[in-house]
C-alpha positions in Angstrom: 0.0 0.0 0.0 1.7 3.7 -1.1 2.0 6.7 0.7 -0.8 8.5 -0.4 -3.5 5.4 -0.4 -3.0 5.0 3.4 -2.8 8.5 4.1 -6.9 8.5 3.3 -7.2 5.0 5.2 -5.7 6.8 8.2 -7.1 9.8 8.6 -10.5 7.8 8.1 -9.6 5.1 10.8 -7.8 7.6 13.4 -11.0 9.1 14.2 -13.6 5.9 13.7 -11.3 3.1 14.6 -9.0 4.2 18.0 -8.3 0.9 18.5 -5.8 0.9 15.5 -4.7 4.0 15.1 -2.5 4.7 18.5 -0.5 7.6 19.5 3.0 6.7 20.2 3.6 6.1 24.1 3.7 8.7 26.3 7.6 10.5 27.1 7.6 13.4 28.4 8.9 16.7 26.2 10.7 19.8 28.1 9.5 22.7 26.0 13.3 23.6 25.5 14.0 20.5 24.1 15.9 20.8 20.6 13.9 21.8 17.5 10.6 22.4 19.6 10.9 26.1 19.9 8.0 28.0 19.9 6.6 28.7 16.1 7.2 32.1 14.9 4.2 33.0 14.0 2.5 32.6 17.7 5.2 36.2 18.7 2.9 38.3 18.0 0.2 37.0 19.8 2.1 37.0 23.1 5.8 36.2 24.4 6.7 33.6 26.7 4.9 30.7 24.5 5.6 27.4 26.4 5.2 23.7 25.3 2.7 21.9 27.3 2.9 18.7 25.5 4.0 16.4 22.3 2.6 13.3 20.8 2.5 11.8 17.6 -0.1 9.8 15.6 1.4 6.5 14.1 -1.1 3.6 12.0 0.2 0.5 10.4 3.6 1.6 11.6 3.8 5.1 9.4 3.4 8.3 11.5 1.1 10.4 9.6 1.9 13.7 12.0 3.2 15.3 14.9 1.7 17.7 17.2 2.8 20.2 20.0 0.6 21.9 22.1 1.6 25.3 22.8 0.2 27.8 25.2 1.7 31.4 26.8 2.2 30.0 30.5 2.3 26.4 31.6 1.0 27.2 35.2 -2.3 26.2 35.5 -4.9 24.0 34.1 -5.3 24.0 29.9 -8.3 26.5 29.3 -9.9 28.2 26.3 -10.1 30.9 28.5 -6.5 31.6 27.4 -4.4 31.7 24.1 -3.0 28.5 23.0 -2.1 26.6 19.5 -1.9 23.3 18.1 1.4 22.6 15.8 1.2 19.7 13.5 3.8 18.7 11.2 2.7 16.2 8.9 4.6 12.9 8.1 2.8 12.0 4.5 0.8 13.4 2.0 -3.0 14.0 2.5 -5.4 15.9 1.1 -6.9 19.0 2.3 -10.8 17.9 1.5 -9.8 14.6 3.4 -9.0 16.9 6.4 -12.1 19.0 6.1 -14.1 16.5 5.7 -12.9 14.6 8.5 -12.2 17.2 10.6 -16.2 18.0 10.3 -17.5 14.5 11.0 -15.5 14.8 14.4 -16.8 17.8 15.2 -20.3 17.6 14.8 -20.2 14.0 17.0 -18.3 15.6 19.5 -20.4 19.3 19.6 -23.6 18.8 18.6 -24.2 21.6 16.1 -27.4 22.6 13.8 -26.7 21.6 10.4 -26.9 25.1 8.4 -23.5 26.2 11.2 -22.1 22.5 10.2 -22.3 23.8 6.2 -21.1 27.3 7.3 -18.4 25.8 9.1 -17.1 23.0 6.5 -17.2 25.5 3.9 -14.7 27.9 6.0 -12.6 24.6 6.2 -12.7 23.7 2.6 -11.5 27.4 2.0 -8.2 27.2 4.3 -7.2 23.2 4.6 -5.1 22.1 1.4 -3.3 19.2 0.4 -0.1 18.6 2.8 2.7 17.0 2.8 5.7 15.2 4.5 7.3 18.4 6.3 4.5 20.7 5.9 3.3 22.4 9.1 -0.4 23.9 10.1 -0.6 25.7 13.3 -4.2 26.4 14.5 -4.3 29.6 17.0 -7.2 29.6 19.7 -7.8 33.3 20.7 -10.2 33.9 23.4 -13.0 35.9 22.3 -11.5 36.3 18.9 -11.6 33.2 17.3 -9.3 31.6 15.4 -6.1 31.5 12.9 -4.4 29.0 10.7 -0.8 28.9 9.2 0.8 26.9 7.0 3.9 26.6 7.0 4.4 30.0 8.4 2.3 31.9 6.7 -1.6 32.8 7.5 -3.9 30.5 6.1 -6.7 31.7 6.8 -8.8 32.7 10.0 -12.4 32.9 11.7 -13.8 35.2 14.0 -16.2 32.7 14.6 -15.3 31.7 18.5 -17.7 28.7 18.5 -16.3 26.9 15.7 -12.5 27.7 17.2 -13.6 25.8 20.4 -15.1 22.8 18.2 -12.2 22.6 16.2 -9.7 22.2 18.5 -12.0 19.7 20.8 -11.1 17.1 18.2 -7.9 16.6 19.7 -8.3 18.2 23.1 -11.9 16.8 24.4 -12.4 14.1 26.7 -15.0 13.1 24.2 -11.9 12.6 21.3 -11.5 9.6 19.5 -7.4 9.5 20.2 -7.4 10.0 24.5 -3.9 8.8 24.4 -2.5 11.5 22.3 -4.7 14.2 24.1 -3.5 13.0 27.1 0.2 13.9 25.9 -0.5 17.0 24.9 -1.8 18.2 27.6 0.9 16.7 29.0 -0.8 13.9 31.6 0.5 11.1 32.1 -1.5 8.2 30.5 -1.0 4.7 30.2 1.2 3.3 27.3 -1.2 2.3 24.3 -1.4 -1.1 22.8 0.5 -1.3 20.0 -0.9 -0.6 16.8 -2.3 -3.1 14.3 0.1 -4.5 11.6 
């Protein structure tokens, strides 16, 4: 199976079939660790950005990402009260409708959402996600009563003042309710319980 085949199959099972598609176990990160400095594009929005926590995504023994969680003070409990952003860096080629489309199915299980927002919102994701790949990186930036930004690869991708769909967005990754607990639990840095490993 290529590349780009089980790029689709992943991004497909990660969310419907946990059980197969495992974050990698849980080590911990120090946010000054090599190569995990802050992204450049969260300075404006604040200084002192700080890594709360790192995972990675892996199926059939390919990693299709990683992601950093990043947030301006690492005291406290993770809020959306507060500015944070989601890093990924992506490990194979997927498309950006696959990621929209995706993307929307988790959200509307995991926020229930009236249908004509769900159009408004998968529309405003079909506009900013496009096809990815290996070394390509999307940061998503929660701002508190503002909404929300994306950039690719350093450069803004497109944004939303909508501070609903910000908040449903990143609950994909960061709710209880996610279909991947072990990698939410890493990045917001818990400590979970090494996952089984993943199907071969």
């Amino acid at each position: 199976m290529n590349k780009p085949t089980l790029a689709l199959l992943l991004i497909l099972t990660s969310f419907l079939c946990p059980l197969t598609a495992q974050a990698s176990s849980p080590q911990p990160v120090p946010a000054t660790a090599p190569g995990l400095a802050a992204p450049q594009e969260l300075a404006p929005f604040g200084s002192g950005w700080s890594l709360r926590g790192s995972g990675a995504l892996r199926f059939l023994g390919f990693k299709a990402y990683d992601a950093n969680l990043w947030q301006l003070s690492r005291d406290g409990d993770f809020s959306y009260a507060r500015p944070f952003a989601l890093e990924i860096r992506y490990d194979m080629n997927i498309k950006g409708s696959d990621i929209a489309n995706t993307s929307l199915i988790e959200l509307s299980r995991i926020t229930p959402t009236p249908a004509e927002q769900l159009t408004r919102w998968g529309a405003l994701m079909g506009s900013i996600f496009v096809d990815v790949k290996p070394g390509d990186r999307l940061v998503g930036l929660h701002l508190p009563g503002r909404g929300v930004r994306f950039f690719l690869n350093g450069r803004l991708q497109g944004e939303s003042p909508d501070v609903a769909f910000s908040e449903a967005f990143f609950k994909i990754w960061l709710d209880p309710a996610t279909k991947r607990p072990d990698l939410r639990a890493r990045l917001l840095g818990q400590v979970a319980t090494p996952p089984t490993p993943a199907a071969q």
